[in-house]
């Protein structure tokens, strides 16, 4: 059979004797008629008699479809699923087999015959062994919280019952032992009816704590909770954001609690302060009664240097007014939260226009500091949110409860507290509306804050501000900020915000305690990981610096130097610096402007006063030389003012447009930048419309009408005739300039970051050494023979010394492996 290519179409012609075999499988008799079959598709042959088929038959073997390349992850998953599928049924059979009684004749423990009817085989999953009934009773004398199992004559598995006694540790005293029956919850959440031994020389709550349990109440407890069980509930709350009720319900279904028992345990843990007291008890033990806290950042400078602090508010952490009142204050006191009365007093007496300032009113759409939000939208809320601060390593610093919207009083009070505690370090503070806050502080003449803290914009929020705010306040433009993003509070809120469904129903003191516990736990996570975090920052800064330098070389191509880029950066700042002062007119221009509207408004009194002041003997007519000259000067002034504003808007438009190219569509930051581009574009259109609607009579080298195309061209000749020359109009390639300036900023910030990290590495090692020295000095002064309390405290301090020794060694080896420190 012959095969040939069609000249025009990519088809293969196949001839099969007297039959034409078509794609759909049909056949018709013709004389050697060619058919066309699409390449890459199989040729479907009908079931035909061999005698009718010509010898010119060619088998068609379609090529094998290429198998897609599988990633290593897919291969591992497939292999894992295959391995599990091979043993799943067998695992099920093993489980079922082990639910029945074993075929044993002798006790594996004592060797006694267990088939004589006096003994039965017992299995204890906690002991991981089989035994007879006699051995089970003997072995479990001091193991009251095991769950041995036996089988009756029918083969039904039933619990093996024995006397469960929670025995007191041996001691010498003149008292005698008492036994008290109560429910005991073990570490796994299983409930047992036990007799608890207590001595008359002590009390039951003390004996329970000595045995590793926690009493349900301070007097006559009816239930004992294993401290490991309460610790599990604590971390389910702190890590899993699970309420105590949800945790109890989860353990109910795991361990088969009844509904009545679950409700009883939940009420006991909450109403009798059992769980709250245990959390504070655990905190005191872990920190040696608050002496060795893990909320202090080891990497921030303690004296000298610069501390970077981020401020932000969270309106999700509210509290309802009907959530109850507190009987006593928070157990943590003012560890992290400023006293509510102090906050209320400051906010209520703070004199401000409450957001009426117009400075930078068009720079962003954030509502922070807006008096409109200060009107309570939720009248049923006692606390409308939390205002907080954190260092650049995400360690929480200070917090306060808000009772209004995000008024200026809250960040001002926080700044005052931070300035008081700053010691001899300098502060760089990031806030969502630093531009507005800075203008507010200047207006209210609060030089004590402005002289001690530099305000900057967080990296992500800066994209919601206009160009002039970005180049003046963004952490990517301000020298000395390193790679600080200023979004530290956002990371803390992402952790703390899920607690809102718990804290909104709490009393004030319980809410403060839970939020403090959560923030201290967040600090502990950062504290234990500080060495790896600083090392990761260093590696990231090194990589960003190398990439930025390499990209700059590719962009500049040897035609420009770093000094040129630094000059471009200053030009960019000048272009984006908005002039806020009003256009000043001469008396002639002001007189003509009044004459222009004289026909429409009654300005006779103002005109005569103006004429008298400037000694105009006769009123200017429209055709007079004085009128024409002053009108021309006025129009030139108006034109120049509109062009200056247009040039600023265009510069910002290109600045934001170039920033938008760095991010993909759909990203949150891209959406924010897109909104800024659209807003700037509207400003440009409005300015063009104002310019074109004025119908200026004079020209002076400026266009009578402006098109959008001409306006967005920064090199257009109309920008050259402005009174104040600007180097930006002489740029050969503005897009190259903006790209180079952006990369130049990254390179400089990465270089500063590496310098900051060098200091932080030393600070981390010094911090751990200081803690070690303090612990060793206290241990050396202790007399372990003075009391049993001193002996126990001595053991706890030795454990802390081992812990800090390991951390100090890890920091030293990670940061200074090649140095002798």
JSON list of C-alpha atoms in Angstrom, two decimals, residues 636-804:
[
{"chain": "A", "resi": 636, "resn": "UNK", "atom": "CA", "xyz": [0.62, 82.03, 33.35]},
{"chain": "A", "resi": 637, "resn": "UNK", "atom": "CA", "xyz": [0.59, 81.53, 37.11]},
{"chain": "A", "resi": 638, "resn": "UNK", "atom": "CA", "xyz": [-2.54, 79.38, 36.93]},
{"chain": "A", "resi": 639, "resn": "UNK", "atom": "CA", "xyz": [-1.18, 77.36, 34.04]},
{"chain": "A", "resi": 640, "resn": "UNK", "atom": "CA", "xyz": [2.11, 76.77, 35.82]},
{"chain": "A", "resi": 641, "resn": "UNK", "atom": "CA", "xyz": [0.36, 75.68, 39.01]},
{"chain": "A", "resi": 642, "resn": "UNK", "atom": "CA", "xyz": [-1.80, 73.17, 37.15]},
{"chain": "A", "resi": 643, "resn": "UNK", "atom": "CA", "xyz": [1.19, 71.88, 35.19]},
{"chain": "A", "resi": 644, "resn": "UNK", "atom": "CA", "xyz": [3.21, 71.47, 38.37]},
{"chain": "A", "resi": 645, "resn": "UNK", "atom": "CA", "xyz": [0.40, 69.44, 39.89]},
{"chain": "A", "resi": 646, "resn": "UNK", "atom": "CA", "xyz": [0.06, 67.46, 36.68]},
{"chain": "A", "resi": 647, "resn": "UNK", "atom": "CA", "xyz": [3.79, 66.75, 36.63]},
{"chain": "A", "resi": 648, "resn": "UNK", "atom": "CA", "xyz": [3.65, 65.53, 40.20]},
{"chain": "A", "resi": 649, "resn": "UNK", "atom": "CA", "xyz": [0.66, 63.29, 39.47]},
{"chain": "A", "resi": 650, "resn": "UNK", "atom": "CA", "xyz": [2.34, 61.87, 36.37]},
{"chain": "A", "resi": 651, "resn": "UNK", "atom": "CA", "xyz": [5.57, 61.20, 38.25]},
{"chain": "A", "resi": 652, "resn": "UNK", "atom": "CA", "xyz": [3.64, 59.36, 40.93]},
{"chain": "A", "resi": 653, "resn": "UNK", "atom": "CA", "xyz": [1.64, 57.49, 38.28]},
{"chain": "A", "resi": 654, "resn": "UNK", "atom": "CA", "xyz": [4.81, 56.14, 36.66]},
{"chain": "A", "resi": 655, "resn": "UNK", "atom": "CA", "xyz": [6.31, 55.40, 40.07]},
{"chain": "A", "resi": 656, "resn": "UNK", "atom": "CA", "xyz": [3.35, 53.27, 41.17]},
{"chain": "A", "resi": 657, "resn": "UNK", "atom": "CA", "xyz": [3.00, 51.71, 37.72]},
{"chain": "A", "resi": 658, "resn": "UNK", "atom": "CA", "xyz": [6.61, 50.56, 37.82]},
{"chain": "A", "resi": 659, "resn": "UNK", "atom": "CA", "xyz": [6.03, 49.12, 41.31]},
{"chain": "A", "resi": 660, "resn": "UNK", "atom": "CA", "xyz": [3.00, 47.21, 40.07]},
{"chain": "A", "resi": 661, "resn": "UNK", "atom": "CA", "xyz": [5.13, 45.28, 37.57]},
{"chain": "A", "resi": 662, "resn": "UNK", "atom": "CA", "xyz": [6.93, 43.50, 40.42]},
{"chain": "A", "resi": 663, "resn": "UNK", "atom": "CA", "xyz": [3.86, 41.57, 41.55]},
{"chain": "A", "resi": 664, "resn": "UNK", "atom": "CA", "xyz": [1.49, 39.11, 39.90]},
{"chain": "A", "resi": 665, "resn": "UNK", "atom": "CA", "xyz": [-2.20, 39.79, 39.45]},
{"chain": "A", "resi": 666, "resn": "UNK", "atom": "CA", "xyz": [-4.32, 38.43, 42.24]},
{"chain": "A", "resi": 667, "resn": "UNK", "atom": "CA", "xyz": [-1.81, 39.05, 45.01]},
{"chain": "A", "resi": 668, "resn": "UNK", "atom": "CA", "xyz": [-3.13, 41.19, 47.86]},
{"chain": "A", "resi": 669, "resn": "UNK", "atom": "CA", "xyz": [-0.29, 43.66, 47.44]},
{"chain": "A", "resi": 670, "resn": "UNK", "atom": "CA", "xyz": [-0.93, 43.84, 43.68]},
{"chain": "A", "resi": 671, "resn": "UNK", "atom": "CA", "xyz": [-4.57, 44.67, 44.36]},
{"chain": "A", "resi": 672, "resn": "UNK", "atom": "CA", "xyz": [-3.54, 47.46, 46.73]},
{"chain": "A", "resi": 673, "resn": "UNK", "atom": "CA", "xyz": [-1.10, 48.92, 44.19]},
{"chain": "A", "resi": 674, "resn": "UNK", "atom": "CA", "xyz": [-3.70, 48.66, 41.42]},
{"chain": "A", "resi": 675, "resn": "UNK", "atom": "CA", "xyz": [-6.09, 50.77, 43.49]},
{"chain": "A", "resi": 676, "resn": "UNK", "atom": "CA", "xyz": [-3.36, 53.37, 43.93]},
{"chain": "A", "resi": 677, "resn": "UNK", "atom": "CA", "xyz": [-2.71, 53.37, 40.16]},
{"chain": "A", "resi": 678, "resn": "UNK", "atom": "CA", "xyz": [-6.39, 53.94, 39.45]},
{"chain": "A", "resi": 679, "resn": "UNK", "atom": "CA", "xyz": [-6.59, 56.74, 42.01]},
{"chain": "A", "resi": 680, "resn": "UNK", "atom": "CA", "xyz": [-3.53, 58.49, 40.59]},
{"chain": "A", "resi": 681, "resn": "UNK", "atom": "CA", "xyz": [-4.94, 58.11, 37.08]},
{"chain": "A", "resi": 682, "resn": "UNK", "atom": "CA", "xyz": [-8.12, 59.86, 38.19]},
{"chain": "A", "resi": 683, "resn": "UNK", "atom": "CA", "xyz": [-6.05, 62.71, 39.61]},
{"chain": "A", "resi": 684, "resn": "UNK", "atom": "CA", "xyz": [-4.34, 63.11, 36.23]},
{"chain": "A", "resi": 685, "resn": "UNK", "atom": "CA", "xyz": [-7.67, 63.19, 34.37]},
{"chain": "A", "resi": 686, "resn": "UNK", "atom": "CA", "xyz": [-9.12, 65.74, 36.80]},
{"chain": "A", "resi": 687, "resn": "UNK", "atom": "CA", "xyz": [-6.10, 68.03, 36.42]},
{"chain": "A", "resi": 688, "resn": "UNK", "atom": "CA", "xyz": [-6.27, 67.78, 32.62]},
{"chain": "A", "resi": 689, "resn": "UNK", "atom": "CA", "xyz": [-9.97, 68.64, 32.69]},
{"chain": "A", "resi": 690, "resn": "UNK", "atom": "CA", "xyz": [-9.33, 71.65, 34.94]},
{"chain": "A", "resi": 691, "resn": "UNK", "atom": "CA", "xyz": [-6.57, 72.87, 32.65]},
{"chain": "A", "resi": 692, "resn": "UNK", "atom": "CA", "xyz": [-8.60, 72.44, 29.46]},
{"chain": "A", "resi": 693, "resn": "UNK", "atom": "CA", "xyz": [-11.76, 74.02, 30.90]},
{"chain": "A", "resi": 694, "resn": "UNK", "atom": "CA", "xyz": [-10.09, 77.33, 31.81]},
{"chain": "A", "resi": 695, "resn": "UNK", "atom": "CA", "xyz": [-9.97, 78.64, 28.20]},
{"chain": "A", "resi": 696, "resn": "UNK", "atom": "CA", "xyz": [-6.76, 80.58, 28.72]},
{"chain": "A", "resi": 697, "resn": "UNK", "atom": "CA", "xyz": [-6.39, 83.58, 26.39]},
{"chain": "A", "resi": 698, "resn": "UNK", "atom": "CA", "xyz": [-2.58, 83.74, 26.44]},
{"chain": "A", "resi": 699, "resn": "UNK", "atom": "CA", "xyz": [-0.02, 81.15, 25.43]},
{"chain": "A", "resi": 700, "resn": "UNK", "atom": "CA", "xyz": [3.52, 81.91, 26.74]},
{"chain": "A", "resi": 701, "resn": "UNK", "atom": "CA", "xyz": [4.80, 78.67, 25.24]},
{"chain": "A", "resi": 702, "resn": "UNK", "atom": "CA", "xyz": [2.32, 76.53, 27.18]},
{"chain": "A", "resi": 703, "resn": "UNK", "atom": "CA", "xyz": [-0.33, 74.47, 25.36]},
{"chain": "A", "resi": 704, "resn": "UNK", "atom": "CA", "xyz": [-3.90, 75.69, 25.27]},
{"chain": "A", "resi": 705, "resn": "UNK", "atom": "CA", "xyz": [-5.22, 72.13, 25.54]},
{"chain": "A", "resi": 706, "resn": "UNK", "atom": "CA", "xyz": [-3.60, 68.97, 26.95]},
{"chain": "A", "resi": 707, "resn": "UNK", "atom": "CA", "xyz": [-4.31, 65.41, 25.91]},
{"chain": "A", "resi": 708, "resn": "UNK", "atom": "CA", "xyz": [-3.91, 62.38, 28.13]},
{"chain": "A", "resi": 709, "resn": "UNK", "atom": "CA", "xyz": [-1.18, 61.02, 25.86]},
{"chain": "A", "resi": 710, "resn": "UNK", "atom": "CA", "xyz": [0.88, 64.21, 26.17]},
{"chain": "A", "resi": 711, "resn": "UNK", "atom": "CA", "xyz": [0.30, 64.48, 29.90]},
{"chain": "A", "resi": 712, "resn": "UNK", "atom": "CA", "xyz": [1.69, 61.06, 30.83]},
{"chain": "A", "resi": 713, "resn": "UNK", "atom": "CA", "xyz": [4.82, 61.70, 28.76]},
{"chain": "A", "resi": 714, "resn": "UNK", "atom": "CA", "xyz": [7.32, 63.03, 31.30]},
{"chain": "A", "resi": 715, "resn": "UNK", "atom": "CA", "xyz": [9.57, 64.21, 28.45]},
{"chain": "A", "resi": 716, "resn": "UNK", "atom": "CA", "xyz": [6.94, 66.42, 26.83]},
{"chain": "A", "resi": 717, "resn": "UNK", "atom": "CA", "xyz": [8.12, 69.93, 26.04]},
{"chain": "A", "resi": 718, "resn": "UNK", "atom": "CA", "xyz": [5.44, 71.58, 28.17]},
{"chain": "A", "resi": 719, "resn": "UNK", "atom": "CA", "xyz": [7.27, 70.42, 31.31]},
{"chain": "A", "resi": 720, "resn": "UNK", "atom": "CA", "xyz": [10.44, 72.23, 30.16]},
{"chain": "A", "resi": 721, "resn": "UNK", "atom": "CA", "xyz": [8.96, 75.73, 30.30]},
{"chain": "A", "resi": 722, "resn": "UNK", "atom": "CA", "xyz": [8.00, 75.67, 33.96]},
{"chain": "A", "resi": 723, "resn": "UNK", "atom": "CA", "xyz": [9.51, 78.34, 36.16]},
{"chain": "A", "resi": 724, "resn": "UNK", "atom": "CA", "xyz": [11.37, 75.82, 38.36]},
{"chain": "A", "resi": 725, "resn": "UNK", "atom": "CA", "xyz": [13.67, 73.58, 36.31]},
{"chain": "A", "resi": 726, "resn": "UNK", "atom": "CA", "xyz": [13.52, 69.87, 37.15]},
{"chain": "A", "resi": 727, "resn": "UNK", "atom": "CA", "xyz": [16.19, 67.37, 36.26]},
{"chain": "A", "resi": 728, "resn": "UNK", "atom": "CA", "xyz": [13.53, 64.70, 35.78]},
{"chain": "A", "resi": 729, "resn": "UNK", "atom": "CA", "xyz": [12.62, 66.07, 32.35]},
{"chain": "A", "resi": 730, "resn": "UNK", "atom": "CA", "xyz": [16.16, 65.46, 31.15]},
{"chain": "A", "resi": 731, "resn": "UNK", "atom": "CA", "xyz": [16.09, 61.74, 31.88]},
{"chain": "A", "resi": 732, "resn": "UNK", "atom": "CA", "xyz": [16.89, 59.61, 28.87]},
{"chain": "A", "resi": 733, "resn": "UNK", "atom": "CA", "xyz": [15.09, 56.54, 30.17]},
{"chain": "A", "resi": 734, "resn": "UNK", "atom": "CA", "xyz": [12.79, 57.13, 33.17]},
{"chain": "A", "resi": 735, "resn": "UNK", "atom": "CA", "xyz": [11.78, 53.46, 33.32]},
{"chain": "A", "resi": 736, "resn": "UNK", "atom": "CA", "xyz": [15.40, 52.40, 33.65]},
{"chain": "A", "resi": 737, "resn": "UNK", "atom": "CA", "xyz": [15.90, 55.00, 36.34]},
{"chain": "A", "resi": 738, "resn": "UNK", "atom": "CA", "xyz": [12.98, 53.76, 38.43]},
{"chain": "A", "resi": 739, "resn": "UNK", "atom": "CA", "xyz": [14.05, 50.14, 38.13]},
{"chain": "A", "resi": 740, "resn": "UNK", "atom": "CA", "xyz": [17.61, 51.02, 39.05]},
{"chain": "A", "resi": 741, "resn": "UNK", "atom": "CA", "xyz": [16.50, 53.11, 42.03]},
{"chain": "A", "resi": 742, "resn": "UNK", "atom": "CA", "xyz": [14.27, 50.30, 43.32]},
{"chain": "A", "resi": 743, "resn": "UNK", "atom": "CA", "xyz": [17.07, 47.74, 43.10]},
{"chain": "A", "resi": 744, "resn": "UNK", "atom": "CA", "xyz": [19.55, 50.25, 44.53]},
{"chain": "A", "resi": 745, "resn": "UNK", "atom": "CA", "xyz": [17.30, 50.67, 47.58]},
{"chain": "A", "resi": 746, "resn": "UNK", "atom": "CA", "xyz": [17.17, 46.89, 48.07]},
{"chain": "A", "resi": 747, "resn": "UNK", "atom": "CA", "xyz": [20.96, 46.65, 47.82]},
{"chain": "A", "resi": 748, "resn": "UNK", "atom": "CA", "xyz": [21.46, 49.43, 50.37]},
{"chain": "A", "resi": 749, "resn": "UNK", "atom": "CA", "xyz": [18.85, 48.03, 52.76]},
{"chain": "A", "resi": 750, "resn": "UNK", "atom": "CA", "xyz": [20.39, 44.54, 52.49]},
{"chain": "A", "resi": 751, "resn": "UNK", "atom": "CA", "xyz": [23.81, 45.99, 53.27]},
{"chain": "A", "resi": 752, "resn": "UNK", "atom": "CA", "xyz": [22.36, 47.76, 56.32]},
{"chain": "A", "resi": 753, "resn": "UNK", "atom": "CA", "xyz": [20.60, 44.55, 57.35]},
{"chain": "A", "resi": 754, "resn": "UNK", "atom": "CA", "xyz": [23.89, 42.64, 57.38]},
{"chain": "A", "resi": 755, "resn": "UNK", "atom": "CA", "xyz": [25.39, 45.31, 59.65]},
{"chain": "A", "resi": 756, "resn": "UNK", "atom": "CA", "xyz": [22.39, 45.08, 62.00]},
{"chain": "A", "resi": 757, "resn": "UNK", "atom": "CA", "xyz": [22.63, 41.29, 62.09]},
{"chain": "A", "resi": 758, "resn": "UNK", "atom": "CA", "xyz": [26.31, 41.42, 63.01]},
{"chain": "A", "resi": 759, "resn": "UNK", "atom": "CA", "xyz": [25.34, 43.38, 66.13]},
{"chain": "A", "resi": 760, "resn": "UNK", "atom": "CA", "xyz": [22.36, 41.12, 66.82]},
{"chain": "A", "resi": 761, "resn": "UNK", "atom": "CA", "xyz": [24.49, 37.98, 66.80]},
{"chain": "A", "resi": 762, "resn": "UNK", "atom": "CA", "xyz": [26.67, 39.45, 69.52]},
{"chain": "A", "resi": 763, "resn": "UNK", "atom": "CA", "xyz": [23.60, 40.58, 71.47]},
{"chain": "A", "resi": 764, "resn": "UNK", "atom": "CA", "xyz": [22.08, 37.08, 71.38]},
{"chain": "A", "resi": 765, "resn": "UNK", "atom": "CA", "xyz": [25.23, 35.44, 72.75]},
{"chain": "A", "resi": 766, "resn": "UNK", "atom": "CA", "xyz": [25.60, 38.16, 75.40]},
{"chain": "A", "resi": 767, "resn": "UNK", "atom": "CA", "xyz": [21.98, 37.72, 76.47]},
{"chain": "A", "resi": 768, "resn": "UNK", "atom": "CA", "xyz": [22.37, 33.99, 77.09]},
{"chain": "A", "resi": 769, "resn": "UNK", "atom": "CA", "xyz": [25.68, 34.55, 78.89]},
{"chain": "A", "resi": 770, "resn": "UNK", "atom": "CA", "xyz": [24.10, 37.19, 81.12]},
{"chain": "A", "resi": 771, "resn": "UNK", "atom": "CA", "xyz": [21.29, 34.80, 82.07]},
{"chain": "A", "resi": 772, "resn": "UNK", "atom": "CA", "xyz": [23.84, 32.06, 82.76]},
{"chain": "A", "resi": 773, "resn": "UNK", "atom": "CA", "xyz": [25.93, 34.31, 84.99]},
{"chain": "A", "resi": 774, "resn": "UNK", "atom": "CA", "xyz": [22.86, 35.43, 86.91]},
{"chain": "A", "resi": 775, "resn": "UNK", "atom": "CA", "xyz": [21.74, 31.82, 87.47]},
{"chain": "A", "resi": 776, "resn": "UNK", "atom": "CA", "xyz": [25.19, 30.64, 88.53]},
{"chain": "A", "resi": 777, "resn": "UNK", "atom": "CA", "xyz": [25.58, 33.52, 90.97]},
{"chain": "A", "resi": 778, "resn": "UNK", "atom": "CA", "xyz": [22.23, 32.72, 92.59]},
{"chain": "A", "resi": 779, "resn": "UNK", "atom": "CA", "xyz": [23.02, 29.01, 92.78]},
{"chain": "A", "resi": 780, "resn": "UNK", "atom": "CA", "xyz": [26.37, 29.72, 94.40]},
{"chain": "A", "resi": 781, "resn": "UNK", "atom": "CA", "xyz": [24.65, 31.77, 97.12]},
{"chain": "A", "resi": 782, "resn": "UNK", "atom": "CA", "xyz": [22.01, 29.14, 97.91]},
{"chain": "A", "resi": 783, "resn": "UNK", "atom": "CA", "xyz": [22.18, 26.92, 100.99]},
{"chain": "A", "resi": 784, "resn": "UNK", "atom": "CA", "xyz": [20.49, 23.67, 99.98]},
{"chain": "A", "resi": 785, "resn": "UNK", "atom": "CA", "xyz": [20.51, 22.46, 103.58]},
{"chain": "A", "resi": 786, "resn": "UNK", "atom": "CA", "xyz": [18.52, 25.43, 104.85]},
{"chain": "A", "resi": 787, "resn": "UNK", "atom": "CA", "xyz": [15.13, 24.11, 103.71]},
{"chain": "A", "resi": 788, "resn": "UNK", "atom": "CA", "xyz": [13.56, 21.56, 101.41]},
{"chain": "A", "resi": 789, "resn": "UNK", "atom": "CA", "xyz": [12.18, 24.50, 99.36]},
{"chain": "A", "resi": 790, "resn": "UNK", "atom": "CA", "xyz": [15.71, 25.78, 98.77]},
{"chain": "A", "resi": 791, "resn": "UNK", "atom": "CA", "xyz": [16.74, 22.27, 97.77]},
{"chain": "A", "resi": 792, "resn": "UNK", "atom": "CA", "xyz": [13.95, 22.05, 95.18]},
{"chain": "A", "resi": 793, "resn": "UNK", "atom": "CA", "xyz": [14.66, 25.57, 93.86]},
{"chain": "A", "resi": 794, "resn": "UNK", "atom": "CA", "xyz": [18.31, 24.61, 93.53]},
{"chain": "A", "resi": 795, "resn": "UNK", "atom": "CA", "xyz": [17.36, 21.66, 91.30]},
{"chain": "A", "resi": 796, "resn": "UNK", "atom": "CA", "xyz": [15.13, 23.84, 89.12]},
{"chain": "A", "resi": 797, "resn": "UNK", "atom": "CA", "xyz": [17.90, 26.40, 88.68]},
{"chain": "A", "resi": 798, "resn": "UNK", "atom": "CA", "xyz": [20.35, 23.69, 87.68]},
{"chain": "A", "resi": 799, "resn": "UNK", "atom": "CA", "xyz": [17.89, 22.60, 84.99]},
{"chain": "A", "resi": 800, "resn": "UNK", "atom": "CA", "xyz": [17.69, 26.22, 83.77]},
{"chain": "A", "resi": 801, "resn": "UNK", "atom": "CA", "xyz": [21.49, 26.43, 83.73]},
{"chain": "A", "resi": 802, "resn": "UNK", "atom": "CA", "xyz": [21.63, 23.37, 81.48]},
{"chain": "A", "resi": 803, "resn": "UNK", "atom": "CA", "xyz": [18.98, 24.87, 79.23]},
{"chain": "A", "resi": 804, "resn": "UNK", "atom": "CA", "xyz": [20.76, 28.22, 78.85]}
]
